[in-house]
Amino acid sequence: QQPVQSPQAVILREGEDAVINCSSSKALYSVHWYRQKHGEAPVFLMILLKGGEQKGHEKISASFNEKKQQSSLYLTASQLSYSGTYFCGTVPRDSSYKLIFGSGTRLLVRP
Amino acid sequence: DARVTQTPRHKVTEMGQEVTMRCQPILGHNTVFWYRQTMMQGLELLAYFRNRAPLDDSGMPKDRFSAEMPDATLATLKIQPSEPRDSAVYFCASGLVRDGQPYSNQPQHFGDGTRLSIL
């Protein structure tokens, strides 16, 4: 089952914050976050393995609520370089390896 | 920086032709994944190899797609015969999984993809 991402798209001014949510109908082993710029490959941002775990990468951080089967990606003080499509990938507990990607959230940061 | 290398970067061919896409994983990585990306379906896992052994190819149409890993430095994805609906960007990704650990706690490193157009 593909995880559901929200919002589908968001437009920010440089310096603004954003939250991208990822929700699964299945119990999860882990959540991955990737960013893809137009015409390029997805780039790994972070993995969250434990419920409640929060990880950070520059001004981008994420949390994982295992009980709710949800993860959120936080972008603070956004920069132009943050523009792209953000994908969450979930690994259900009933599959030890199958990473299933959401449909993505398009983020545009404007000057 | 070590990178996953995919060739060709672009491929345009006619329906019915054989298409072969190649992937060189990052040296030392022991897992290889093939994905297909389209606007409609997003990123779909086609096949997964661990230590060169195919562990899952349930995402591939078996009648026309095949994936192999003849050695640790080369993975191939073939389509024969190709159809217009196969048009997509095909990504290869590699990762390093420790013995006894599931792959899912390791990041995947993607290549730049092969943009395939079947006319």
mmCIF file of C-alpha atoms in Angstrom:
data_model
loop_
_atom_site.group_PDB
_atom_site.id
_atom_site.type_symbol
_atom_site.label_atom_id
_atom_site.label_comp_id
_atom_site.label_asym_id
_atom_site.label_seq_id
_atom_site.Cartn_x
_atom_site.Cartn_y
_atom_site.Cartn_z
ATOM 1 C CA GLN A 1 0.000 0.000 0.000
ATOM 2 C CA GLN A 2 1.442 3.303 -1.127
ATOM 3 C CA PRO A 3 1.883 5.859 1.680
ATOM 4 C CA VAL A 4 -0.117 9.055 1.380
ATOM 5 C CA GLN A 5 1.752 12.328 1.299
ATOM 6 C CA SER A 6 0.302 15.738 2.027
ATOM 7 C CA PRO A 7 0.221 18.352 0.793
ATOM 8 C CA GLN A 8 0.657 17.455 -2.865
ATOM 9 C CA ALA A 9 2.293 20.783 -3.542
ATOM 10 C CA VAL A 10 3.434 23.828 -1.618
ATOM 11 C CA ILE A 11 4.865 27.215 -2.571
ATOM 12 C CA LEU A 12 7.019 29.108 -0.116
ATOM 13 C CA ARG A 13 8.862 32.370 0.067
ATOM 14 C CA GLU A 14 12.521 32.050 0.930
ATOM 15 C CA GLY A 15 12.882 31.857 4.690
ATOM 16 C CA GLU A 16 9.462 30.344 5.352
ATOM 17 C CA ASP A 17 8.852 26.973 6.976
ATOM 18 C CA ALA A 18 7.009 23.934 5.667
ATOM 19 C CA VAL A 19 5.851 20.537 6.906
ATOM 20 C CA ILE A 20 5.317 17.522 4.684
ATOM 21 C CA ASN A 21 3.386 14.583 6.054
ATOM 22 C CA CYS A 22 3.533 10.898 5.189
ATOM 23 C CA SER A 23 0.933 8.441 6.387
ATOM 24 C CA SER A 24 0.709 4.676 6.019
ATOM 25 C CA SER A 25 -2.114 2.221 6.545
ATOM 26 C CA LYS A 26 0.377 -0.434 7.663
ATOM 27 C CA ALA A 27 2.621 -0.825 10.689
ATOM 28 C CA LEU A 28 6.043 0.426 9.689
ATOM 29 C CA TYR A 29 9.588 -0.712 10.215
ATOM 30 C CA SER A 30 11.166 2.463 8.897
ATOM 31 C CA VAL A 31 10.566 5.619 6.920
ATOM 32 C CA HIS A 32 12.931 7.070 4.310
ATOM 33 C CA TRP A 33 12.926 10.615 2.908
ATOM 34 C CA TYR A 34 14.333 11.581 -0.495
ATOM 35 C CA ARG A 35 14.410 14.786 -2.528
ATOM 36 C CA GLN A 36 14.357 14.849 -6.308
ATOM 37 C CA LYS A 37 15.052 17.893 -8.430
ATOM 38 C CA HIS A 38 13.570 18.075 -11.897
ATOM 39 C CA GLY A 39 15.389 15.803 -14.323
ATOM 40 C CA GLU A 40 17.675 14.419 -11.638
ATOM 41 C CA ALA A 41 17.898 11.355 -9.450
ATOM 42 C CA PRO A 42 16.284 11.111 -6.018
ATOM 43 C CA VAL A 43 18.769 12.003 -3.297
ATOM 44 C CA PHE A 44 18.692 10.391 0.112
ATOM 45 C CA LEU A 45 17.916 12.729 3.021
ATOM 46 C CA MET A 46 17.398 10.510 6.050
ATOM 47 C CA ILE A 47 16.013 7.289 7.506
ATOM 48 C CA LEU A 48 13.941 7.021 10.662
ATOM 49 C CA LEU A 49 13.939 3.613 12.328
ATOM 50 C CA LYS A 50 12.430 3.987 15.752
ATOM 51 C CA GLY A 51 9.148 5.357 16.888
ATOM 52 C CA GLY A 52 9.562 8.940 18.013
ATOM 53 C CA GLU A 53 12.934 9.251 16.384
ATOM 54 C CA GLN A 54 13.841 12.628 15.013
ATOM 55 C CA LYS A 55 16.721 13.218 12.695
ATOM 56 C CA GLY A 56 18.171 16.338 11.222
ATOM 57 C CA HIS A 57 19.947 17.252 8.034
ATOM 58 C CA GLU A 58 20.979 20.914 7.676
ATOM 59 C CA LYS A 59 17.736 22.773 8.359
ATOM 60 C CA ILE A 60 15.679 19.776 7.366
ATOM 61 C CA SER A 61 14.521 17.394 10.055
ATOM 62 C CA ALA A 62 11.973 14.617 10.379
ATOM 63 C CA SER A 63 10.013 12.728 12.983
ATOM 64 C CA PHE A 64 8.450 9.275 13.053
ATOM 65 C CA ASN A 65 5.349 8.408 15.050
ATOM 66 C CA GLU A 66 5.314 4.635 14.976
ATOM 67 C CA LYS A 67 1.929 4.306 16.676
ATOM 68 C CA LYS A 68 0.219 6.578 14.188
ATOM 69 C CA GLN A 69 2.222 5.131 11.291
ATOM 70 C CA GLN A 70 3.134 8.646 10.283
ATOM 71 C CA SER A 71 6.224 10.661 9.548
ATOM 72 C CA SER A 72 6.685 14.378 9.039
ATOM 73 C CA LEU A 73 9.454 16.281 7.293
ATOM 74 C CA TYR A 74 10.193 19.773 8.591
ATOM 75 C CA LEU A 75 11.884 22.392 6.450
ATOM 76 C CA THR A 76 12.826 25.518 8.348
ATOM 77 C CA ALA A 77 14.014 28.837 6.974
ATOM 78 C CA SER A 78 13.663 27.431 3.463
ATOM 79 C CA GLN A 79 16.267 28.184 0.824
ATOM 80 C CA LEU A 80 15.900 28.287 -2.939
ATOM 81 C CA SER A 81 17.887 25.054 -3.111
ATOM 82 C CA TYR A 82 15.141 23.235 -1.210
ATOM 83 C CA SER A 83 12.879 23.316 -4.258
ATOM 84 C CA GLY A 84 12.091 19.892 -5.639
ATOM 85 C CA THR A 85 9.832 16.928 -5.052
ATOM 86 C CA TYR A 86 10.034 15.221 -1.684
ATOM 87 C CA PHE A 87 9.247 11.538 -1.439
ATOM 88 C CA CYS A 88 8.687 9.477 1.622
ATOM 89 C CA GLY A 89 9.329 5.782 1.392
ATOM 90 C CA THR A 90 7.882 3.377 3.891
ATOM 91 C CA VAL A 91 8.985 -0.134 4.780
ATOM 92 C CA PRO A 92 6.032 -2.083 6.202
ATOM 93 C CA ARG A 93 6.745 -4.494 9.048
ATOM 94 C CA ASP A 94 5.388 -7.351 6.965
ATOM 95 C CA SER A 95 8.152 -6.834 4.439
ATOM 96 C CA SER A 96 11.729 -6.438 5.525
ATOM 97 C CA TYR A 97 12.940 -4.837 2.365
ATOM 98 C CA LYS A 98 10.259 -3.484 0.107
ATOM 99 C CA LEU A 99 10.517 0.278 0.134
ATOM 100 C CA ILE A 100 7.269 1.776 -1.124
ATOM 101 C CA PHE A 101 7.386 5.398 -2.214
ATOM 102 C CA GLY A 102 4.616 7.937 -1.830
ATOM 103 C CA SER A 103 3.500 10.028 -4.778
ATOM 104 C CA GLY A 104 5.614 12.986 -3.705
ATOM 105 C CA THR A 105 5.174 16.568 -2.550
ATOM 106 C CA ARG A 106 6.273 19.322 -4.909
ATOM 107 C CA LEU A 107 7.962 22.183 -3.103
ATOM 108 C CA LEU A 108 8.754 25.486 -4.770
ATOM 109 C CA VAL A 109 10.711 28.115 -2.891
ATOM 110 C CA ARG A 110 10.546 31.583 -4.404
ATOM 111 C CA PRO A 111 12.830 34.561 -3.709
ATOM 112 C CA ASP B 1 32.061 11.053 -4.448
ATOM 113 C CA ALA B 2 31.165 7.497 -5.431
ATOM 114 C CA ARG B 3 28.187 7.326 -7.757
ATOM 115 C CA VAL B 4 25.881 4.815 -9.347
ATOM 116 C CA THR B 5 26.446 4.920 -13.100
ATOM 117 C CA GLN B 6 23.668 4.166 -15.565
ATOM 118 C CA THR B 7 23.870 3.834 -19.322
ATOM 119 C CA PRO B 8 22.491 4.935 -21.644
ATOM 120 C CA ARG B 9 21.137 8.201 -20.247
ATOM 121 C CA HIS B 10 18.585 8.444 -23.034
ATOM 122 C CA LYS B 11 17.136 5.854 -25.374
ATOM 123 C CA VAL B 12 14.583 6.280 -28.134
ATOM 124 C CA THR B 13 13.558 3.230 -30.070
ATOM 125 C CA GLU B 14 10.645 1.719 -31.901
ATOM 126 C CA MET B 15 8.089 -0.612 -30.485
ATOM 127 C CA GLY B 16 9.185 -4.226 -30.622
ATOM 128 C CA GLN B 17 12.884 -3.529 -30.278
ATOM 129 C CA GLU B 18 15.007 -4.936 -27.485
ATOM 130 C CA VAL B 19 16.199 -2.431 -24.899
ATOM 131 C CA THR B 20 19.074 -3.057 -22.505
ATOM 132 C CA MET B 21 19.838 -0.711 -19.630
ATOM 133 C CA ARG B 22 23.001 -1.036 -17.590
ATOM 134 C CA CYS B 23 23.928 -0.065 -14.073
ATOM 135 C CA GLN B 24 27.247 0.016 -12.273
ATOM 136 C CA PRO B 25 26.585 0.110 -8.516
ATOM 137 C CA ILE B 26 28.844 1.896 -6.092
ATOM 138 C CA LEU B 27 31.920 -0.213 -5.431
ATOM 139 C CA GLY B 28 31.399 -2.303 -2.324
ATOM 140 C CA HIS B 29 27.618 -2.060 -2.296
ATOM 141 C CA ASN B 30 25.845 -5.400 -2.122
ATOM 142 C CA THR B 31 22.261 -4.455 -2.966
ATOM 143 C CA VAL B 32 20.895 -3.233 -6.285
ATOM 144 C CA PHE B 33 17.398 -1.985 -7.024
ATOM 145 C CA TRP B 34 15.669 -1.188 -10.299
ATOM 146 C CA TYR B 35 12.874 1.396 -10.236
ATOM 147 C CA ARG B 36 10.602 2.820 -12.886
ATOM 148 C CA GLN B 37 9.272 6.354 -12.593
ATOM 149 C CA THR B 38 6.267 7.713 -14.462
ATOM 150 C CA MET B 39 3.979 10.647 -13.832
ATOM 151 C CA MET B 40 1.023 8.356 -13.303
ATOM 152 C CA GLN B 41 2.557 5.616 -11.150
ATOM 153 C CA GLY B 42 5.417 7.424 -9.464
ATOM 154 C CA LEU B 43 8.440 5.394 -8.330
ATOM 155 C CA GLU B 44 7.812 1.660 -8.615
ATOM 156 C CA LEU B 45 10.199 -1.071 -7.523
ATOM 157 C CA LEU B 46 10.812 -3.514 -10.359
ATOM 158 C CA ALA B 47 13.540 -5.778 -8.979
ATOM 159 C CA TYR B 48 15.896 -6.166 -6.054
ATOM 160 C CA PHE B 49 19.236 -7.984 -5.854
ATOM 161 C CA ARG B 50 21.268 -8.784 -2.788
ATOM 162 C CA ASN B 51 24.793 -10.133 -3.230
ATOM 163 C CA ARG B 52 23.930 -10.529 -6.932
ATOM 164 C CA ALA B 53 21.028 -12.871 -6.205
ATOM 165 C CA PRO B 54 17.577 -11.770 -7.325
ATOM 166 C CA LEU B 55 15.343 -11.588 -4.266
ATOM 167 C CA ASP B 56 12.276 -9.916 -5.672
ATOM 168 C CA ASP B 57 11.177 -9.169 -9.196
ATOM 169 C CA SER B 58 7.461 -9.172 -8.542
ATOM 170 C CA GLY B 59 7.159 -5.623 -9.848
ATOM 171 C CA MET B 60 8.275 -6.595 -13.346
ATOM 172 C CA PRO B 61 6.084 -7.790 -16.208
ATOM 173 C CA LYS B 62 7.644 -11.247 -16.491
ATOM 174 C CA ASP B 63 6.822 -11.824 -20.113
ATOM 175 C CA ARG B 64 8.943 -8.960 -21.400
ATOM 176 C CA PHE B 65 11.238 -7.735 -18.629
ATOM 177 C CA SER B 66 14.300 -9.456 -17.233
ATOM 178 C CA ALA B 67 16.906 -8.345 -14.742
ATOM 179 C CA GLU B 68 20.300 -9.879 -14.157
ATOM 180 C CA MET B 69 23.487 -9.208 -12.309
ATOM 181 C CA PRO B 70 26.282 -11.060 -14.122
ATOM 182 C CA ASP B 71 28.914 -9.705 -11.735
ATOM 183 C CA ALA B 72 29.196 -7.367 -8.768
ATOM 184 C CA THR B 73 29.922 -4.363 -10.977
ATOM 185 C CA LEU B 74 27.115 -4.731 -13.493
ATOM 186 C CA ALA B 75 23.347 -5.012 -13.327
ATOM 187 C CA THR B 76 21.176 -5.126 -16.443
ATOM 188 C CA LEU B 77 17.515 -4.588 -17.138
ATOM 189 C CA LYS B 78 16.180 -5.811 -20.470
ATOM 190 C CA ILE B 79 12.870 -5.269 -22.189
ATOM 191 C CA GLN B 80 12.005 -7.515 -25.112
ATOM 192 C CA PRO B 81 9.837 -6.691 -26.958
ATOM 193 C CA SER B 82 9.412 -3.078 -25.909
ATOM 194 C CA GLU B 83 6.036 -1.331 -25.960
ATOM 195 C CA PRO B 84 5.059 2.354 -25.833
ATOM 196 C CA ARG B 85 3.723 1.915 -22.300
ATOM 197 C CA ASP B 86 7.277 1.076 -21.188
ATOM 198 C CA SER B 87 8.270 4.704 -21.759
ATOM 199 C CA ALA B 88 9.530 6.005 -18.426
ATOM 200 C CA VAL B 89 12.654 6.901 -16.500
ATOM 201 C CA TYR B 90 14.370 3.800 -15.160
ATOM 202 C CA PHE B 91 16.523 4.254 -12.086
ATOM 203 C CA CYS B 92 19.067 1.937 -10.583
ATOM 204 C CA ALA B 93 19.993 2.334 -6.929
ATOM 205 C CA SER B 94 22.548 0.579 -4.768
ATOM 206 C CA GLY B 95 23.136 0.210 -1.063
ATOM 207 C CA LEU B 96 25.205 -1.588 1.511
ATOM 208 C CA VAL B 97 23.506 -3.991 3.879
ATOM 209 C CA ARG B 98 25.323 -5.629 6.764
ATOM 210 C CA ASP B 99 24.911 -9.352 7.314
ATOM 211 C CA GLY B 100 21.884 -10.096 9.405
ATOM 212 C CA GLN B 101 20.331 -6.688 8.860
ATOM 213 C CA PRO B 102 17.435 -5.891 6.586
ATOM 214 C CA TYR B 103 18.218 -3.556 3.788
ATOM 215 C CA SER B 104 15.577 -1.165 4.999
ATOM 216 C CA ASN B 105 17.810 0.594 7.496
ATOM 217 C CA GLN B 106 20.301 1.623 4.853
ATOM 218 C CA PRO B 107 20.041 4.484 2.366
ATOM 219 C CA GLN B 108 19.726 3.837 -1.327
ATOM 220 C CA HIS B 109 21.935 5.773 -3.722
ATOM 221 C CA PHE B 110 20.306 6.428 -7.070
ATOM 222 C CA GLY B 111 21.886 6.714 -10.485
ATOM 223 C CA ASP B 112 20.889 9.477 -12.895
ATOM 224 C CA GLY B 113 18.453 7.215 -14.687
ATOM 225 C CA THR B 114 17.756 6.120 -18.245
ATOM 226 C CA ARG B 115 15.038 8.078 -20.023
ATOM 227 C CA LEU B 116 13.353 5.570 -22.287
ATOM 228 C CA SER B 117 10.961 6.495 -25.087
ATOM 229 C CA ILE B 118 9.280 3.756 -27.094
ATOM 230 C CA LEU B 119 7.695 5.042 -30.287
#
